mmCIF file of C-alpha atoms in Angstrom:
data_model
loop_
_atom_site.group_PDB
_atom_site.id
_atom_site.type_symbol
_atom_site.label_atom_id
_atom_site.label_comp_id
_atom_site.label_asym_id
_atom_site.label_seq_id
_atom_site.Cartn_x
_atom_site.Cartn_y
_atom_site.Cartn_z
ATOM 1 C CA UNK A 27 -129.777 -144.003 134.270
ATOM 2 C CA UNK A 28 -128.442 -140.629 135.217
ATOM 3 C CA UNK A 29 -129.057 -137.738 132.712
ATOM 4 C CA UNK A 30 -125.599 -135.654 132.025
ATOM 5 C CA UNK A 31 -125.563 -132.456 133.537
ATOM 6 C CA UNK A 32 -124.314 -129.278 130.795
ATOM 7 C CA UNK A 33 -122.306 -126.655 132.837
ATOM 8 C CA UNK A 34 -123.756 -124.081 129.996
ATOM 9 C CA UNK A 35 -127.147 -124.767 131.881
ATOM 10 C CA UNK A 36 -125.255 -122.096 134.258
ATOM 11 C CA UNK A 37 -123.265 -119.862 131.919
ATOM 12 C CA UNK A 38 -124.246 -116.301 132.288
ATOM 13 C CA UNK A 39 -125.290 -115.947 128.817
ATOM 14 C CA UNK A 40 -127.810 -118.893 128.774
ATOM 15 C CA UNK A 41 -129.305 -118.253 132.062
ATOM 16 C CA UNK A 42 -130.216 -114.983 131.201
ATOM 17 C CA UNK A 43 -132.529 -116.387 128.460
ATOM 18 C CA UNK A 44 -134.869 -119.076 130.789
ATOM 19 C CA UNK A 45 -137.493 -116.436 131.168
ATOM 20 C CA UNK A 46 -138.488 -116.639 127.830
ATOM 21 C CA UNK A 47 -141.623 -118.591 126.744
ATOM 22 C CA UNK A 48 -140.741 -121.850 123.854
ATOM 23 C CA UNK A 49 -142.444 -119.232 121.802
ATOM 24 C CA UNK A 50 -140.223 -116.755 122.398
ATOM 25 C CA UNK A 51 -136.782 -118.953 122.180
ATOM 26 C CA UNK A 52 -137.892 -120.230 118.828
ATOM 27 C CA UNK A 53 -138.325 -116.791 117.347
ATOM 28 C CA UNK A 54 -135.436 -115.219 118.650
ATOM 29 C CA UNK A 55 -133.899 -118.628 117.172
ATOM 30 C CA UNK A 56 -135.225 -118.009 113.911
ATOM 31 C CA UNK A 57 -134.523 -114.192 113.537
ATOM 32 C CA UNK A 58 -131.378 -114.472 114.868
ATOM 33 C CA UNK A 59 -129.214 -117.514 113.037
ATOM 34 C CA UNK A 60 -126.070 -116.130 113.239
ATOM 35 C CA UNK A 61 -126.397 -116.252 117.197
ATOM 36 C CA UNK A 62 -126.175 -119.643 118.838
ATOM 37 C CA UNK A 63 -127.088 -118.895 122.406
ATOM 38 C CA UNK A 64 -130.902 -119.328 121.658
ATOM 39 C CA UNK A 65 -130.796 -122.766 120.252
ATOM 40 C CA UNK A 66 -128.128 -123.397 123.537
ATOM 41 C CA UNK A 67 -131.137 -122.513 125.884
ATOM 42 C CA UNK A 68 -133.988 -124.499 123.996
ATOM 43 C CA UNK A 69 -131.236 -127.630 124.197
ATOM 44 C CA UNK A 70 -130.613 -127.045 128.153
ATOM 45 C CA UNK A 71 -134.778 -126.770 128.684
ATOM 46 C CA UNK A 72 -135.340 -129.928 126.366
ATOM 47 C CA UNK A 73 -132.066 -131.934 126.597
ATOM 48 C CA UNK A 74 -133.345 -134.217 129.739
ATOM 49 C CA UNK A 75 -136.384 -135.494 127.908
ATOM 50 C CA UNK A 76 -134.760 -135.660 124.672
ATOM 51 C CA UNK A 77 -131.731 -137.676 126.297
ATOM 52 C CA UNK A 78 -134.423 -140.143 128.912
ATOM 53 C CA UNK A 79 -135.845 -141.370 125.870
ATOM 54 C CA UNK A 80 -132.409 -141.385 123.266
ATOM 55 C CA UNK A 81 -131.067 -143.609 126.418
ATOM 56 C CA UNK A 82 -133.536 -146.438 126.509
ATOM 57 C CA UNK A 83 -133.538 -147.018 122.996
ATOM 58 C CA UNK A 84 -130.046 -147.484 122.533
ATOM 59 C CA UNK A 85 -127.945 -150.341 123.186
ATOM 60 C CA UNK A 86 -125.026 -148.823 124.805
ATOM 61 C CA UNK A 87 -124.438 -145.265 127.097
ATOM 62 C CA UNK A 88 -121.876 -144.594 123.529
ATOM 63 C CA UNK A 89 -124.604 -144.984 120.828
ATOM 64 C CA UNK A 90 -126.815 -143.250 123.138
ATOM 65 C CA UNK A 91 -124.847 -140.385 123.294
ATOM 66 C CA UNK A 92 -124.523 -140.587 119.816
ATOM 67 C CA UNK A 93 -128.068 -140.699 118.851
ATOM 68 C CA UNK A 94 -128.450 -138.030 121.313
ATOM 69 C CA UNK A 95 -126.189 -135.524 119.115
ATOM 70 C CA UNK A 96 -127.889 -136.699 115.928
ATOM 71 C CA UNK A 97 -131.549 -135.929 117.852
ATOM 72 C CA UNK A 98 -130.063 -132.493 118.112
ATOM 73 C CA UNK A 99 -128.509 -131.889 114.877
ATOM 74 C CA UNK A 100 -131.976 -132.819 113.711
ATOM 75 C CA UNK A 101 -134.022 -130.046 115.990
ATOM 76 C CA UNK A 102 -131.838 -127.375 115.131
ATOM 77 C CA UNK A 103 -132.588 -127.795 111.361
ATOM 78 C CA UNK A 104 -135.959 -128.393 112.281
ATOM 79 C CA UNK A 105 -136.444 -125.674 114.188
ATOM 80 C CA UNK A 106 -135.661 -123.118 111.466
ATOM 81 C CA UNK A 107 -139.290 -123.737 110.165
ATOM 82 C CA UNK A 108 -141.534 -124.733 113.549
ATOM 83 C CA UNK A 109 -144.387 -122.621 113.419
ATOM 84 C CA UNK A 110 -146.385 -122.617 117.294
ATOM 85 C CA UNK A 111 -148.523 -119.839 116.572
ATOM 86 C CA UNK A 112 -151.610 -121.917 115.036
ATOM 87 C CA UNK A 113 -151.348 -123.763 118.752
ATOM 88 C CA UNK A 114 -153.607 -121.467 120.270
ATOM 89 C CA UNK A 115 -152.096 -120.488 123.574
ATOM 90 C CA UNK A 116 -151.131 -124.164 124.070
ATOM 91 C CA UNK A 117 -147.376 -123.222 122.869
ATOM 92 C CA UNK A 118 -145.825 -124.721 126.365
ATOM 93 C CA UNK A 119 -147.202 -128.158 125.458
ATOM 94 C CA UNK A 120 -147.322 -127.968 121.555
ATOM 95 C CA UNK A 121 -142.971 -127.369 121.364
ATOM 96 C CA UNK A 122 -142.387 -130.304 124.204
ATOM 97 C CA UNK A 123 -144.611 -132.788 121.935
ATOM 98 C CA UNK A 124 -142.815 -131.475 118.689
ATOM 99 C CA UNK A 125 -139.199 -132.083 120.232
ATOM 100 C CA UNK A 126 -140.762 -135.212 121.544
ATOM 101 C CA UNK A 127 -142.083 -136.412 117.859
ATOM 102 C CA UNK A 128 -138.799 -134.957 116.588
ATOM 103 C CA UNK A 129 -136.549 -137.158 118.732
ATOM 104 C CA UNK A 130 -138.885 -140.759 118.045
ATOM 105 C CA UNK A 131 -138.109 -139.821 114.386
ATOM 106 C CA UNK A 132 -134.496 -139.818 114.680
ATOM 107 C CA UNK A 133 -134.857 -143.273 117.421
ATOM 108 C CA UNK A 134 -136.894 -144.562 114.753
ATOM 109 C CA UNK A 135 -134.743 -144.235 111.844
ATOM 110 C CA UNK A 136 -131.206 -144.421 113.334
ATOM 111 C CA UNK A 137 -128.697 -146.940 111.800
ATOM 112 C CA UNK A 138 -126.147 -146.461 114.544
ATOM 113 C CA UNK A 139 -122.873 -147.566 114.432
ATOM 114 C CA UNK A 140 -121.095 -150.267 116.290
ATOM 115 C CA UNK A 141 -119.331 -148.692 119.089
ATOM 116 C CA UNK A 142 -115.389 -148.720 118.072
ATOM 117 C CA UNK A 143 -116.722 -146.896 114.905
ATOM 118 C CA UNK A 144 -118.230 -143.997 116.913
ATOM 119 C CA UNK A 145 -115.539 -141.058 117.305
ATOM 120 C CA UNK A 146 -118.367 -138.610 119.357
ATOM 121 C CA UNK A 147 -117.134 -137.532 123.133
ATOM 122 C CA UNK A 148 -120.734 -136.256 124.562
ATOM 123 C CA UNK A 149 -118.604 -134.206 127.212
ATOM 124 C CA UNK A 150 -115.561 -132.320 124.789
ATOM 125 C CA UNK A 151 -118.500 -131.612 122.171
ATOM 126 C CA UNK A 152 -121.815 -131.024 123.140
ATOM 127 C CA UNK A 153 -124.607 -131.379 120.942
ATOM 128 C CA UNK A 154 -124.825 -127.257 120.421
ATOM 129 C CA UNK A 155 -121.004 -126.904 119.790
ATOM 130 C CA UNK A 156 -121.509 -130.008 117.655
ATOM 131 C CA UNK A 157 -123.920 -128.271 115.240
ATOM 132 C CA UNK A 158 -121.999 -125.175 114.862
ATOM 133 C CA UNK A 159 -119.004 -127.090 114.564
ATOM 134 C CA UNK A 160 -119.944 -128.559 111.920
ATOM 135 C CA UNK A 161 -121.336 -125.441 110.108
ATOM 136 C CA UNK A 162 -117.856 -124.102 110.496
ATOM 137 C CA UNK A 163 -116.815 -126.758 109.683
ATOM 138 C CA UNK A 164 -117.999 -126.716 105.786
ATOM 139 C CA UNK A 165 -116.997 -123.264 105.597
ATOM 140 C CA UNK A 166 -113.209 -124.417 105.746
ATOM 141 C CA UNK A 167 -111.521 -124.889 102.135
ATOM 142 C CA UNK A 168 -111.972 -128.458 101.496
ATOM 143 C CA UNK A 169 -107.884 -129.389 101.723
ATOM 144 C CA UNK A 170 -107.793 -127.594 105.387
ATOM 145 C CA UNK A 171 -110.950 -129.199 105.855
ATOM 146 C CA UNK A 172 -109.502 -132.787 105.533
ATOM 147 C CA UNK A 173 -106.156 -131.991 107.503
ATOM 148 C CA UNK A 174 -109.007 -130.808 110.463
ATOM 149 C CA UNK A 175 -110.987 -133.892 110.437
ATOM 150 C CA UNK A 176 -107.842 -136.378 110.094
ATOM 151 C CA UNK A 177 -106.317 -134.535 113.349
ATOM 152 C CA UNK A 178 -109.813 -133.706 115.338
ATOM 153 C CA UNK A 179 -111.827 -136.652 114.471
ATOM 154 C CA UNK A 180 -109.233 -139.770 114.030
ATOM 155 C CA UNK A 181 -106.826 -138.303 116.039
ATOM 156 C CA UNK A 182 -104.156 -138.430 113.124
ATOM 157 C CA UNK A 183 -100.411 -136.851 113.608
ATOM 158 C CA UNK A 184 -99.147 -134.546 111.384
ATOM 159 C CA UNK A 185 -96.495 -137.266 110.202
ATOM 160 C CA UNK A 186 -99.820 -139.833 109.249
ATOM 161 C CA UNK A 187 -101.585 -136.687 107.554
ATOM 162 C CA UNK A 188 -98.942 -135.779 105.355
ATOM 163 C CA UNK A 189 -98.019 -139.701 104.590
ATOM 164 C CA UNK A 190 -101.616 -139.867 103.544
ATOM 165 C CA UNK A 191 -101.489 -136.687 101.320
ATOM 166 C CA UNK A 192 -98.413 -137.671 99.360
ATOM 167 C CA UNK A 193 -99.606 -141.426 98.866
ATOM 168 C CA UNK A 194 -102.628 -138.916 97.354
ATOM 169 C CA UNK A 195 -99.805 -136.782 94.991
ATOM 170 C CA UNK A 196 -99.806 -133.744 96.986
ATOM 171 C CA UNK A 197 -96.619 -132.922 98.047
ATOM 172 C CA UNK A 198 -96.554 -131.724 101.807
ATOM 173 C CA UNK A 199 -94.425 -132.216 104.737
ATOM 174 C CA UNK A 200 -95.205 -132.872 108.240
ATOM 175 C CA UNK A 201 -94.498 -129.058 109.025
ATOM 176 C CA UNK A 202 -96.422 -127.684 106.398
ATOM 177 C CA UNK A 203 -99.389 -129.930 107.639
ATOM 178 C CA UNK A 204 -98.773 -128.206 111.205
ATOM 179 C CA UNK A 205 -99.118 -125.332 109.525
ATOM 180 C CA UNK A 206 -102.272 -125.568 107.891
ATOM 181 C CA UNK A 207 -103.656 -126.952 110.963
ATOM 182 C CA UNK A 208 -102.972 -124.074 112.689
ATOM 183 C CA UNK A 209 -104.605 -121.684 110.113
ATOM 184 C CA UNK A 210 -107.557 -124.404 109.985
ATOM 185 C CA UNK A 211 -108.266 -123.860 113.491
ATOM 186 C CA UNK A 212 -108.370 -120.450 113.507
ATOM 187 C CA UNK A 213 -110.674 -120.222 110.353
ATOM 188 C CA UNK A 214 -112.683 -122.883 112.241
ATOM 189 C CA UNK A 215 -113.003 -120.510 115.151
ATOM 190 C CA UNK A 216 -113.873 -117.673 113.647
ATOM 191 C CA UNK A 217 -117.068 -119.290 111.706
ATOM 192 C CA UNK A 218 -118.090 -120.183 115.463
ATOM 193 C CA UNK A 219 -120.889 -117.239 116.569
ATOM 194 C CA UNK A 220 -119.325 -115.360 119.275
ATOM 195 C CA UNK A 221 -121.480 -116.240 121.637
ATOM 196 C CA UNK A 222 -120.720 -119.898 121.381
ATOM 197 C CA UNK A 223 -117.039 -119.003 121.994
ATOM 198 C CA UNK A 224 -117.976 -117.621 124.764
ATOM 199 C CA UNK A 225 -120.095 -120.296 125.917
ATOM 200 C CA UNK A 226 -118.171 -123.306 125.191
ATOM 201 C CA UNK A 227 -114.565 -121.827 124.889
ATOM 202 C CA UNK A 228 -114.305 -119.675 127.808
ATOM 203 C CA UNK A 229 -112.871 -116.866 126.118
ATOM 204 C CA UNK A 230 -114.527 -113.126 125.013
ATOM 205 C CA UNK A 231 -113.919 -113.300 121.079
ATOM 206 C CA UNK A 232 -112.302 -109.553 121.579
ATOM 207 C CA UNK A 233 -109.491 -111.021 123.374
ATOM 208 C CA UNK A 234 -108.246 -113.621 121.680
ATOM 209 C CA UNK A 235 -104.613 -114.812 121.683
ATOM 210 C CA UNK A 236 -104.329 -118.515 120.706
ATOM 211 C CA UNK A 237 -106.737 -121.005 119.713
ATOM 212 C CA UNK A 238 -108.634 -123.064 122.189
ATOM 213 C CA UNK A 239 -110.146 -125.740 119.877
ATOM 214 C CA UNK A 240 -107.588 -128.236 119.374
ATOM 215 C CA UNK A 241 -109.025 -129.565 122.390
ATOM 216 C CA UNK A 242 -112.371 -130.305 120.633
ATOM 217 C CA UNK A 243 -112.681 -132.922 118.003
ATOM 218 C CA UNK A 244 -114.448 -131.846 115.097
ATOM 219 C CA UNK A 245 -116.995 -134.696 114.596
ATOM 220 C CA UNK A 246 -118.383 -136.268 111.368
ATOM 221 C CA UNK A 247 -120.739 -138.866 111.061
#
């Protein structure tokens, strides 16, 4: 079993943060929400554990990459309300068995599933551009937010999407759907934090031309 390797392990941004204690990630995590690089360096320090033991309870390197991305999802709400400071100095050891409990909850109560069903690519979308994906995600208006999954997710053309919305009485051409698209994606951007632009775009948000995201399927489960 080999553990993926996450090139934002080495990003600038990230490395810059693996002095801090788990104490110290989770409450810059929790003051700062609006930032994304702090959950990003708790999910490079934790991922090989969390993915070791995702791996040998699934049935298939898909599912398990899956279930992996689910695990996450499932921190990063958890993590809003992880209290280590009753731990005593022990904070080190008290986080790693709290991700640890956190990820046999999610092995424990998965319902994965089968494989042609999953639309997840582990190496377009990792699990920290997942979450805030997804977050953007629900901040598009729900019409663009359809035309974004179709495309992103199920890999629809605009000529299926707008078949689909007239069968559904809207009336809509091909065109118009490229349109709206377009203006999806960059409303999608823009509800990313800058700093996961940066991270997983490759782009400074001041200097933005065109959107990079088309290349990364928005993912639903």
């Amino acid at each position: 079993m080999q553990i993926p390797h996450f090139p934002e392990s080495k990003h600038p941004l990230i490395k810059s943060l693996f002095h801090h204690s788990d104490q110290e990630l989770l409450t810059l995590f929790q003051r700062h929400r609006s930032e994304g690089k702090y959950f990003t360096a708790i999910f490079c320090r934790y991922s090989p554990i969390v993915y070791t033991l995702v791996r040998h309870s699934a049935r298939s390197p898909v599912q398990a990459e899956y279930l992996f991305a689910l695990t996450w999802r499932h921190i990063y709400h958890e993590l809003g309300g992880m209290d280590l400071r009753e731990d005593y100095g022990l904070e080190s050891t008290s986080f790693q068995n709290q991700i640890i409990n956190l990820t046999a909850v999610c092995i424990n109560q998965a319902d994965l599933p089968p494989v042609e069903s999953i639309h997840y690519n582990l190496k377009v979308a990792p699990p920290p551009l997942w979450c805030y994906l997804e977050m953007a995600l629900e901040q598009l208006p729900p019409a663009v937010r359809l035309m974004v999954i179709m495309a992103g997710t199920f890999h629809w053309s605009e000529t299926r999407i707008a078949a689909y919305l007239q069968a559904e009485g809207e009336m809509i051409t091909p065109a118009q759907v490229r349109t709206e698209l377009q203006e999806g994606y960059e409303l999608l951007e823009a509800a990313l934090p800058d700093d996961i632009r940066v991270v997983y775009l490759g782009v400074e948000a001041k200097n933005r031309e065109e959107s990079d995201l088309f290349a990364v399927p928005v993912l639903s489960e």
